[in-house]
mmCIF file of C-alpha atoms in Angstrom:
data_model
loop_
_atom_site.group_PDB
_atom_site.id
_atom_site.type_symbol
_atom_site.label_atom_id
_atom_site.label_comp_id
_atom_site.label_asym_id
_atom_site.label_seq_id
_atom_site.Cartn_x
_atom_site.Cartn_y
_atom_site.Cartn_z
ATOM 1 C CA MET A 27 0.000 0.000 0.000
ATOM 2 C CA PHE A 28 1.519 3.312 -1.046
ATOM 3 C CA GLY A 29 1.237 6.387 1.112
ATOM 4 C CA PRO A 30 3.210 8.772 3.318
ATOM 5 C CA SER A 31 4.579 8.040 6.772
ATOM 6 C CA SER A 32 2.323 9.087 9.662
ATOM 7 C CA SER A 33 5.289 9.513 12.020
ATOM 8 C CA ILE A 34 6.986 11.969 9.649
ATOM 9 C CA ARG A 35 3.717 13.819 9.177
ATOM 10 C CA GLU A 36 3.170 14.150 12.924
ATOM 11 C CA TYR A 37 6.729 15.373 13.518
ATOM 12 C CA TYR A 38 6.437 18.136 10.943
ATOM 13 C CA GLN A 39 2.918 19.028 12.015
ATOM 14 C CA ALA A 40 4.258 19.854 15.469
ATOM 15 C CA LEU A 41 7.095 21.803 13.845
ATOM 16 C CA GLY A 42 4.604 23.768 11.738
ATOM 17 C CA GLU A 43 2.576 24.655 14.830
ATOM 18 C CA ALA A 44 5.724 25.857 16.613
ATOM 19 C CA THR A 45 7.058 27.920 13.709
ATOM 20 C CA ILE A 46 4.911 28.808 10.684
ATOM 21 C CA ALA A 47 1.604 29.164 12.545
ATOM 22 C CA LYS A 48 3.074 31.549 15.124
ATOM 23 C CA ARG A 49 4.409 34.000 12.543
ATOM 24 C CA SER A 50 1.820 33.601 9.819
ATOM 25 C CA ASP A 51 -0.344 36.626 10.647
ATOM 26 C CA ILE A 52 2.488 39.143 10.869
ATOM 27 C CA CYS A 53 4.104 37.835 7.674
ATOM 28 C CA TYR A 54 0.733 38.037 5.929
ATOM 29 C CA GLU A 55 0.349 41.643 7.027
ATOM 30 C CA ARG A 56 3.789 42.478 5.708
ATOM 31 C CA GLY A 57 3.346 40.452 2.516
ATOM 32 C CA GLU A 58 6.523 38.483 2.992
ATOM 33 C CA LEU A 59 7.764 34.905 3.190
ATOM 34 C CA ASP A 60 8.477 33.714 6.727
ATOM 35 C CA ARG A 61 12.216 33.332 6.224
ATOM 36 C CA GLU A 62 12.749 32.361 9.837
ATOM 37 C CA SER A 63 10.421 29.378 9.575
ATOM 38 C CA TRP A 64 11.822 28.578 6.118
ATOM 39 C CA LEU A 65 15.275 28.262 7.651
ATOM 40 C CA GLU A 66 13.970 26.251 10.604
ATOM 41 C CA ILE A 67 12.216 23.638 8.479
ATOM 42 C CA ALA A 68 15.330 23.364 6.321
ATOM 43 C CA THR A 69 17.447 22.844 9.430
ATOM 44 C CA GLU A 70 15.017 20.097 10.440
ATOM 45 C CA GLY A 71 15.750 18.360 7.156
ATOM 46 C CA VAL A 72 12.551 18.778 5.147
ATOM 47 C CA TRP A 73 14.352 19.361 1.830
ATOM 48 C CA LYS A 74 16.716 16.438 2.401
ATOM 49 C CA LEU A 75 14.028 13.812 2.907
ATOM 50 C CA ALA A 76 13.893 12.748 -0.753
ATOM 51 C CA VAL A 77 17.596 13.376 -1.422
ATOM 52 C CA PRO A 78 19.933 10.354 -1.714
ATOM 53 C CA LYS A 79 22.512 9.904 1.030
ATOM 54 C CA CYS A 80 25.335 10.373 -1.475
ATOM 55 C CA TRP A 81 24.197 14.010 -1.682
ATOM 56 C CA ASP A 82 24.014 14.427 2.088
ATOM 57 C CA GLY A 83 20.320 13.630 2.075
ATOM 58 C CA ALA A 84 18.152 11.443 4.274
ATOM 59 C CA GLY A 85 17.980 8.751 1.606
ATOM 60 C CA GLY A 86 14.198 8.627 1.718
ATOM 61 C CA SER A 87 11.582 8.996 -1.001
ATOM 62 C CA TRP A 88 9.186 11.619 -2.266
ATOM 63 C CA TRP A 89 6.561 9.908 -0.110
ATOM 64 C CA ASP A 90 8.589 11.050 2.902
ATOM 65 C CA PHE A 91 8.601 14.608 1.604
ATOM 66 C CA VAL A 92 4.834 14.453 1.021
ATOM 67 C CA ALA A 93 4.340 13.329 4.624
ATOM 68 C CA ALA A 94 6.391 16.281 5.882
ATOM 69 C CA PHE A 95 4.602 18.662 3.527
ATOM 70 C CA GLU A 96 1.224 17.453 4.809
ATOM 71 C CA GLY A 97 2.370 17.951 8.382
ATOM 72 C CA LEU A 98 3.613 21.494 7.774
ATOM 73 C CA ALA A 99 0.406 22.404 5.912
ATOM 74 C CA GLN A 100 -1.728 21.034 8.747
ATOM 75 C CA GLY A 101 0.295 22.526 11.577
ATOM 76 C CA GLY A 102 1.353 25.755 9.889
ATOM 77 C CA ARG A 103 -2.097 26.611 8.495
ATOM 78 C CA ASP A 104 -0.540 29.010 5.997
ATOM 79 C CA LEU A 105 -1.554 28.296 2.418
ATOM 80 C CA GLY A 106 0.866 30.835 0.974
ATOM 81 C CA PHE A 107 3.894 29.401 2.753
ATOM 82 C CA SER A 108 2.912 25.967 1.443
ATOM 83 C CA LEU A 109 2.695 27.290 -2.128
ATOM 84 C CA SER A 110 6.260 28.560 -1.830
ATOM 85 C CA MET A 111 7.226 25.070 -0.696
ATOM 86 C CA VAL A 112 5.610 23.573 -3.800
ATOM 87 C CA ALA A 113 7.833 25.734 -6.001
ATOM 88 C CA GLN A 114 10.959 24.707 -4.102
ATOM 89 C CA ALA A 115 10.097 21.000 -4.228
ATOM 90 C CA GLY A 116 9.706 20.986 -8.005
ATOM 91 C CA LEU A 117 13.053 22.700 -8.438
ATOM 92 C CA ILE A 118 14.858 20.219 -6.184
ATOM 93 C CA ARG A 119 13.345 17.222 -7.966
ATOM 94 C CA SER A 120 14.338 18.617 -11.371
ATOM 95 C CA LEU A 121 17.879 19.192 -10.213
ATOM 96 C CA LEU A 122 18.156 15.637 -8.868
ATOM 97 C CA TYR A 123 16.489 14.122 -11.926
ATOM 98 C CA TYR A 124 18.138 16.096 -14.715
ATOM 99 C CA GLY A 125 21.193 17.766 -13.202
ATOM 100 C CA THR A 126 24.766 16.652 -13.755
ATOM 101 C CA THR A 127 26.951 15.622 -10.850
ATOM 102 C CA ASP A 128 28.591 19.046 -10.842
ATOM 103 C CA GLN A 129 25.266 20.878 -11.025
ATOM 104 C CA ILE A 130 23.825 18.931 -8.106
ATOM 105 C CA ALA A 131 26.969 19.529 -6.078
ATOM 106 C CA GLU A 132 26.786 23.276 -6.754
ATOM 107 C CA PHE A 133 23.103 24.054 -6.469
ATOM 108 C CA LEU A 134 21.547 21.450 -4.177
ATOM 109 C CA PRO A 135 23.298 22.287 -0.856
ATOM 110 C CA PRO A 136 22.073 25.917 -0.792
ATOM 111 C CA LEU A 137 18.505 24.808 -1.487
ATOM 112 C CA THR A 138 18.448 22.107 1.187
ATOM 113 C CA SER A 139 20.031 24.394 3.776
ATOM 114 C CA GLY A 140 17.539 27.257 3.560
ATOM 115 C CA LYS A 141 18.038 29.267 0.379
ATOM 116 C CA VAL A 142 14.889 30.023 -1.626
ATOM 117 C CA GLY A 143 14.439 28.656 -5.135
ATOM 118 C CA ALA A 144 12.123 29.503 -8.006
ATOM 119 C CA THR A 145 11.198 28.014 -11.361
ATOM 120 C CA ALA A 146 10.671 30.901 -13.759
ATOM 121 C CA LEU A 147 8.476 30.022 -16.725
ATOM 122 C CA THR A 148 5.803 32.696 -16.994
ATOM 123 C CA GLU A 149 6.143 35.934 -18.909
ATOM 124 C CA THR A 150 3.741 38.853 -18.960
ATOM 125 C CA ARG A 151 2.241 38.106 -22.366
ATOM 126 C CA GLY A 152 2.557 34.322 -22.304
ATOM 127 C CA GLY A 153 0.723 33.297 -19.142
ATOM 128 C CA SER A 154 0.270 29.530 -19.035
ATOM 129 C CA ASP A 155 1.635 29.165 -22.587
ATOM 130 C CA VAL A 156 5.238 28.417 -21.611
ATOM 131 C CA SER A 157 6.106 27.483 -25.195
ATOM 132 C CA GLY A 158 5.758 31.183 -26.089
ATOM 133 C CA VAL A 159 8.760 32.166 -23.985
ATOM 134 C CA THR A 160 10.758 35.151 -25.299
ATOM 135 C CA THR A 161 13.657 35.251 -22.820
ATOM 136 C CA CYS A 162 16.732 34.690 -25.004
ATOM 137 C CA ALA A 163 20.344 33.602 -24.656
ATOM 138 C CA VAL A 164 23.175 34.229 -27.093
ATOM 139 C CA SER A 165 26.486 32.392 -27.131
ATOM 140 C CA ALA A 166 29.427 33.980 -25.370
ATOM 141 C CA PRO A 167 32.872 32.726 -24.340
ATOM 142 C CA GLY A 168 32.321 29.934 -21.797
ATOM 143 C CA GLY A 169 28.538 29.974 -22.001
ATOM 144 C CA TYR A 170 25.698 32.378 -22.734
ATOM 145 C CA VAL A 171 24.372 35.862 -22.093
ATOM 146 C CA LEU A 172 20.744 35.724 -20.975
ATOM 147 C CA SER A 173 18.242 38.571 -21.284
ATOM 148 C CA GLY A 174 14.514 38.843 -20.738
ATOM 149 C CA ALA A 175 11.789 39.330 -18.166
ATOM 150 C CA LYS A 176 9.757 36.908 -16.091
ATOM 151 C CA ASP A 177 6.486 37.661 -14.365
ATOM 152 C CA HIS A 178 4.119 36.151 -11.766
ATOM 153 C CA VAL A 179 6.893 33.854 -10.501
ATOM 154 C CA THR A 180 6.312 32.176 -7.141
ATOM 155 C CA ASN A 181 9.281 33.179 -4.931
ATOM 156 C CA GLY A 182 10.543 35.276 -7.877
ATOM 157 C CA PRO A 183 11.122 38.562 -6.028
ATOM 158 C CA ILE A 184 13.113 36.871 -3.242
ATOM 159 C CA ALA A 185 14.709 33.840 -4.923
ATOM 160 C CA ASP A 186 18.362 33.045 -4.291
ATOM 161 C CA LEU A 187 18.461 30.533 -7.155
ATOM 162 C CA ALA A 188 16.176 30.134 -10.140
ATOM 163 C CA MET A 189 15.709 27.663 -12.961
ATOM 164 C CA ILE A 190 14.807 29.899 -15.885
ATOM 165 C CA LEU A 191 13.153 28.913 -19.158
ATOM 166 C CA GLY A 192 14.563 30.668 -22.207
ATOM 167 C CA ARG A 193 15.525 30.257 -25.846
ATOM 168 C CA ILE A 194 18.796 29.935 -27.742
ATOM 169 C CA PRO A 195 17.567 31.004 -31.224
ATOM 170 C CA GLU A 196 20.885 30.305 -32.919
ATOM 171 C CA VAL A 197 20.483 26.529 -32.453
ATOM 172 C CA GLY A 198 17.336 26.302 -34.573
ATOM 173 C CA SER A 199 13.681 25.507 -33.969
ATOM 174 C CA ARG A 200 14.270 23.211 -30.979
ATOM 175 C CA ASP A 201 15.796 25.926 -28.821
ATOM 176 C CA ILE A 202 13.840 26.128 -25.552
ATOM 177 C CA THR A 203 16.345 25.538 -22.752
ATOM 178 C CA LEU A 204 16.596 25.689 -18.961
ATOM 179 C CA PHE A 205 19.274 27.702 -17.207
ATOM 180 C CA MET A 206 20.178 27.569 -13.535
ATOM 181 C CA VAL A 207 20.942 31.105 -12.401
ATOM 182 C CA ASP A 208 22.358 32.532 -9.187
ATOM 183 C CA MET A 209 20.016 35.449 -8.588
ATOM 184 C CA ALA A 210 22.814 37.498 -7.019
ATOM 185 C CA ASN A 211 24.592 37.643 -10.395
ATOM 186 C CA PRO A 212 25.146 41.050 -12.013
ATOM 187 C CA GLY A 213 22.310 41.922 -14.365
ATOM 188 C CA VAL A 214 19.531 40.275 -12.315
ATOM 189 C CA GLU A 215 16.993 42.827 -11.148
ATOM 190 C CA HIS A 216 14.361 41.669 -8.647
ATOM 191 C CA GLY A 217 10.941 43.268 -8.951
ATOM 192 C CA LYS A 218 8.601 44.037 -6.080
ATOM 193 C CA PRO A 219 6.196 41.333 -4.864
ATOM 194 C CA GLU A 220 2.762 41.697 -6.418
ATOM 195 C CA ASP A 221 0.047 43.123 -4.187
ATOM 196 C CA MET A 222 -2.197 40.056 -4.256
ATOM 197 C CA ILE A 223 -5.557 39.684 -2.519
ATOM 198 C CA GLY A 224 -4.484 36.388 -0.958
ATOM 199 C CA ASN A 225 -1.518 34.112 -0.261
ATOM 200 C CA ARG A 226 0.531 37.151 0.695
ATOM 201 C CA THR A 227 3.079 34.977 2.508
ATOM 202 C CA SER A 228 4.191 33.574 -0.846
ATOM 203 C CA PRO A 229 5.965 36.503 -2.559
ATOM 204 C CA THR A 230 5.123 36.316 -6.248
ATOM 205 C CA GLY A 231 6.269 38.684 -8.935
ATOM 206 C CA PRO A 232 8.720 39.703 -11.628
ATOM 207 C CA PHE A 233 12.416 39.871 -12.227
ATOM 208 C CA THR A 234 14.437 41.075 -15.184
ATOM 209 C CA LEU A 235 17.617 39.717 -16.737
ATOM 210 C CA HIS A 236 19.939 42.281 -18.316
ATOM 211 C CA GLU A 237 22.680 40.417 -20.212
ATOM 212 C CA VAL A 238 23.296 37.986 -17.365
ATOM 213 C CA GLU A 239 26.356 35.808 -17.938
ATOM 214 C CA VAL A 240 25.483 32.137 -17.556
ATOM 215 C CA PRO A 241 28.176 29.433 -17.862
ATOM 216 C CA GLU A 242 27.574 26.546 -20.231
ATOM 217 C CA SER A 243 27.614 24.262 -17.188
ATOM 218 C CA ALA A 244 24.416 25.915 -15.924
ATOM 219 C CA VAL A 245 22.250 24.464 -18.729
ATOM 220 C CA ILE A 246 19.947 21.863 -17.162
ATOM 221 C CA GLY A 247 19.306 18.685 -19.163
ATOM 222 C CA GLY A 248 20.824 19.885 -22.427
ATOM 223 C CA VAL A 249 20.149 22.563 -25.008
ATOM 224 C CA GLY A 250 16.640 22.321 -26.475
ATOM 225 C CA GLU A 251 15.324 20.041 -23.741
ATOM 226 C CA GLY A 252 13.585 22.749 -21.739
ATOM 227 C CA LEU A 253 9.969 21.915 -22.470
ATOM 228 C CA SER A 254 10.228 18.177 -21.833
ATOM 229 C CA ILE A 255 11.954 18.828 -18.513
ATOM 230 C CA ILE A 256 9.472 21.485 -17.480
ATOM 231 C CA TYR A 257 6.483 19.259 -18.165
ATOM 232 C CA ASN A 258 7.990 16.670 -15.820
ATOM 233 C CA THR A 259 8.855 19.323 -13.219
ATOM 234 C CA ILE A 260 5.384 20.824 -13.099
ATOM 235 C CA SER A 261 3.841 17.359 -12.794
ATOM 236 C CA LEU A 262 5.165 17.155 -9.229
ATOM 237 C CA ASP A 263 4.029 20.713 -8.555
ATOM 238 C CA ARG A 264 0.543 19.890 -9.794
ATOM 239 C CA LEU A 265 -0.005 16.809 -7.670
ATOM 240 C CA LEU A 266 1.249 18.687 -4.605
ATOM 241 C CA TYR A 267 -1.761 20.997 -4.950
ATOM 242 C CA GLY A 268 -3.940 17.969 -4.288
ATOM 243 C CA VAL A 269 -1.831 17.034 -1.279
ATOM 244 C CA LEU A 270 -2.013 20.616 -0.040
ATOM 245 C CA ALA A 271 -5.791 20.870 -0.410
ATOM 246 C CA SER A 272 -6.430 17.834 1.767
ATOM 247 C CA ALA A 273 -3.774 18.648 4.359
ATOM 248 C CA TYR A 274 -4.645 22.325 4.741
ATOM 249 C CA LEU A 275 -8.390 21.698 4.967
ATOM 250 C CA GLU A 276 -8.266 18.810 7.448
ATOM 251 C CA PRO A 277 -7.786 20.910 10.631
ATOM 252 C CA VAL A 278 -10.061 23.628 9.239
ATOM 253 C CA LEU A 279 -12.819 21.048 8.850
ATOM 254 C CA SER A 280 -12.416 20.009 12.488
ATOM 255 C CA ASP A 281 -12.773 23.642 13.541
ATOM 256 C CA VAL A 282 -15.954 24.196 11.557
ATOM 257 C CA ILE A 283 -17.542 20.985 12.850
ATOM 258 C CA ASN A 284 -16.908 22.181 16.411
ATOM 259 C CA TYR A 285 -18.337 25.588 15.500
ATOM 260 C CA SER A 286 -21.470 24.002 14.041
ATOM 261 C CA PHE A 287 -22.219 22.392 17.412
ATOM 262 C CA GLU A 288 -21.473 25.569 19.375
ATOM 263 C CA ARG A 289 -23.453 27.966 17.173
ATOM 264 C CA VAL A 290 -27.132 27.890 18.065
ATOM 265 C CA ALA A 291 -29.857 29.191 15.755
ATOM 266 C CA PHE A 292 -33.604 28.798 16.350
ATOM 267 C CA LYS A 293 -32.886 26.945 19.601
ATOM 268 C CA GLN A 294 -30.704 24.217 18.142
ATOM 269 C CA PRO A 295 -27.083 23.808 16.976
ATOM 270 C CA ILE A 296 -26.684 24.583 13.309
ATOM 271 C CA ALA A 297 -25.122 21.111 12.977
ATOM 272 C CA ASP A 298 -28.690 19.814 13.111
ATOM 273 C CA TYR A 299 -29.603 21.560 9.861
ATOM 274 C CA GLN A 300 -29.319 19.565 6.684
ATOM 275 C CA TYR A 301 -27.906 22.448 4.614
ATOM 276 C CA VAL A 302 -25.008 22.801 7.074
ATOM 277 C CA GLN A 303 -24.438 19.048 7.073
ATOM 278 C CA SER A 304 -24.380 19.139 3.269
ATOM 279 C CA ARG A 305 -21.637 21.769 3.179
ATOM 280 C CA ILE A 306 -19.551 19.974 5.809
ATOM 281 C CA THR A 307 -19.794 16.645 4.016
ATOM 282 C CA ASP A 308 -18.904 18.308 0.690
ATOM 283 C CA ILE A 309 -15.691 19.554 2.302
ATOM 284 C CA LYS A 310 -14.890 16.039 3.508
ATOM 285 C CA PHE A 311 -15.628 14.565 0.075
ATOM 286 C CA GLY A 312 -13.235 17.099 -1.450
ATOM 287 C CA ILE A 313 -10.503 16.355 1.080
ATOM 288 C CA GLU A 314 -10.582 12.615 0.531
ATOM 289 C CA THR A 315 -10.832 12.799 -3.250
ATOM 290 C CA SER A 316 -7.972 15.314 -3.464
ATOM 291 C CA ARG A 317 -5.777 13.280 -1.142
ATOM 292 C CA TRP A 318 -6.152 9.954 -2.909
ATOM 293 C CA MET A 319 -6.004 11.422 -6.390
ATOM 294 C CA ALA A 320 -2.729 13.122 -5.465
ATOM 295 C CA TYR A 321 -1.354 9.903 -3.982
ATOM 296 C CA ALA A 322 -2.234 8.014 -7.167
ATOM 297 C CA ALA A 323 -0.579 10.736 -9.245
ATOM 298 C CA LEU A 324 2.628 10.557 -7.205
ATOM 299 C CA GLU A 325 2.706 6.769 -7.481
ATOM 300 C CA SER A 326 2.295 7.096 -11.262
ATOM 301 C CA LEU A 327 4.964 9.796 -11.535
ATOM 302 C CA LEU A 328 7.543 7.821 -9.576
ATOM 303 C CA ALA A 329 6.777 4.689 -11.619
ATOM 304 C CA GLU A 330 7.016 6.703 -14.874
ATOM 305 C CA ASP A 331 3.557 5.482 -15.811
ATOM 306 C CA PRO A 332 2.297 6.770 -19.195
ATOM 307 C CA GLN A 333 -0.746 8.245 -17.425
ATOM 308 C CA ALA A 334 1.302 10.139 -14.836
ATOM 309 C CA ASN A 335 0.928 13.573 -16.444
ATOM 310 C CA LEU A 336 -2.815 13.075 -16.852
ATOM 311 C CA ARG A 337 -3.234 12.105 -13.200
ATOM 312 C CA CYS A 338 -1.069 15.010 -12.027
ATOM 313 C CA SER A 339 -3.275 17.436 -13.960
ATOM 314 C CA ILE A 340 -6.390 15.856 -12.442
ATOM 315 C CA ALA A 341 -4.827 16.195 -8.972
ATOM 316 C CA LYS A 342 -4.068 19.863 -9.640
ATOM 317 C CA TYR A 343 -7.562 20.539 -10.942
ATOM 318 C CA HIS A 344 -9.305 18.750 -8.107
ATOM 319 C CA GLY A 345 -7.040 20.193 -5.417
ATOM 320 C CA SER A 346 -7.529 23.761 -6.627
ATOM 321 C CA GLU A 347 -11.277 23.429 -7.029
ATOM 322 C CA THR A 348 -11.543 21.761 -3.610
ATOM 323 C CA LEU A 349 -9.681 24.619 -1.930
ATOM 324 C CA HIS A 350 -11.949 27.167 -3.586
ATOM 325 C CA ASN A 351 -15.227 25.312 -2.997
ATOM 326 C CA SER A 352 -14.388 24.292 0.565
ATOM 327 C CA THR A 353 -13.310 27.747 1.699
ATOM 328 C CA GLU A 354 -16.568 29.090 0.272
ATOM 329 C CA HIS A 355 -18.507 26.446 2.224
ATOM 330 C CA LEU A 356 -16.673 27.554 5.367
ATOM 331 C CA PHE A 357 -17.486 31.177 4.622
ATOM 332 C CA ARG A 358 -21.185 30.375 4.235
ATOM 333 C CA ILE A 359 -21.348 28.268 7.394
ATOM 334 C CA LEU A 360 -19.708 31.034 9.442
ATOM 335 C CA GLY A 361 -22.091 33.662 8.094
ATOM 336 C CA HIS A 362 -21.273 37.252 9.063
ATOM 337 C CA LEU A 363 -18.271 36.045 11.064
ATOM 338 C CA GLY A 364 -16.786 34.748 7.832
ATOM 339 C CA TYR A 365 -17.348 38.081 6.088
ATOM 340 C CA MET A 366 -15.314 40.070 8.617
ATOM 341 C CA ASN A 367 -11.676 40.776 7.827
ATOM 342 C CA GLY A 368 -9.500 38.233 9.622
ATOM 343 C CA GLN A 369 -8.508 34.585 9.546
ATOM 344 C CA TYR A 370 -11.801 33.402 8.045
ATOM 345 C CA SER A 371 -11.955 35.871 5.170
ATOM 346 C CA ARG A 372 -8.263 35.197 4.574
ATOM 347 C CA ARG A 373 -9.038 31.524 3.968
ATOM 348 C CA LEU A 374 -11.549 32.478 1.299
ATOM 349 C CA LEU A 375 -9.114 34.800 -0.510
ATOM 350 C CA ASP A 376 -6.205 32.359 -0.181
ATOM 351 C CA GLY A 377 -8.403 29.581 -1.550
ATOM 352 C CA LEU A 378 -8.888 31.497 -4.798
ATOM 353 C CA GLY A 379 -5.165 31.583 -5.589
ATOM 354 C CA PRO A 380 -4.638 27.938 -6.612
ATOM 355 C CA LEU A 381 -7.321 28.331 -9.291
ATOM 356 C CA ILE A 382 -4.754 30.508 -11.104
ATOM 357 C CA ALA A 383 -1.346 29.445 -9.768
ATOM 358 C CA GLY A 384 0.454 26.457 -11.234
ATOM 359 C CA GLY A 385 -1.711 26.435 -14.355
ATOM 360 C CA THR A 386 -5.366 27.436 -14.296
ATOM 361 C CA SER A 387 -8.173 24.937 -13.916
ATOM 362 C CA GLU A 388 -9.022 25.559 -17.570
ATOM 363 C CA MET A 389 -5.472 24.633 -18.563
ATOM 364 C CA GLN A 390 -5.719 21.414 -16.548
ATOM 365 C CA ARG A 391 -8.864 20.481 -18.471
ATOM 366 C CA LYS A 392 -6.962 21.124 -21.700
ATOM 367 C CA ASN A 393 -4.033 19.014 -20.480
ATOM 368 C CA VAL A 394 -6.290 16.137 -19.480
ATOM 369 C CA PHE A 395 -8.097 16.199 -22.818
ATOM 370 C CA GLN A 396 -4.823 16.214 -24.754
ATOM 371 C CA GLN A 397 -3.517 13.304 -22.683
ATOM 372 C CA LEU A 398 -6.708 11.362 -23.347
ATOM 373 C CA ILE A 399 -6.311 11.917 -27.089
ATOM 374 C CA LYS A 400 -2.656 10.867 -26.898
ATOM 375 C CA LEU A 401 -3.560 7.653 -25.065
ATOM 376 C CA ARG A 402 -6.330 6.958 -27.581
ATOM 377 C CA GLU A 403 -3.877 7.303 -30.476
ATOM 378 C CA GLU A 404 -1.399 4.991 -28.774
ATOM 379 C CA VAL A 405 -4.080 2.323 -28.349
ATOM 380 C CA SER A 406 -5.123 2.697 -32.009
ATOM 381 C CA VAL A 407 -1.599 2.066 -33.334
#
């Protein structure tokens, strides 16, 4: 039976309660990532869980990371912080999966020890269409000179390291390539975090590259291999949205059940009313479906199953929709209390973010349909 470790989950849940949860409100007010908690969870080994021992890791699996991620989402209760973790996880997996020995040795230790990473795909005009990237590199002695602008990048304004999607036009039509860039390099200009209505603890925004020198050794996976690598990278990101939906909502569901027994209307607890029961059970249905769909997607991804990408897109779609629908159910159950500015209204606004981040729900439908057509064609051959 596949699934994450309960002991790892419980350990990191307690850590999340002691760190992320305590600082979440002030970081939300300031619109900043909780760097202190970020460093603490790194010190406690969260980023090393799925890293082989030969790279100073724990020698575990991505199931171990998922267990820790669930625990931090449950204990930390900060959706934005968790979204920043999703971005970091995808970057680490890509580096381990596609990086050379030298690249892993150079870039992995900073990421596992507390530096912040980003995967920069999106540009202002391109949105979810990553194949329309315009960031360009030209050959130079020892490597390339990279110029362009990225937008709406999770962790972008604060990233220490970034895997950046760009083109090398001189190589021909198959030119989309990934570059690993130290964001302290000359020519990198960080933009300000976007003033978002939710998930303010996950700084998202632009940065610009002005003729940034990138060594040839910083190309990840080979010239022209950018799209194939990215599609694999974002598969992990997508399924983690399903994991996040179930983990984040689990303690919230417990709270609202307790509230439904405490809140009395017309001389009886609102838990006695069928419309309240319906909303509560819908939240539970969403939690369980998101959790097990995400688990199935991870199992498929690790096994390199042909349907892995399809299942990861389904996990992303269902996780995002569950977060949105469930936070609206909570809002409606709480009534006026949910409409007041504070932790309850924050849940509603945060729950909207995943509908857009990581590929919109509409894009996931498109991905699923295209995968279905691809599988149909394979069967027909």
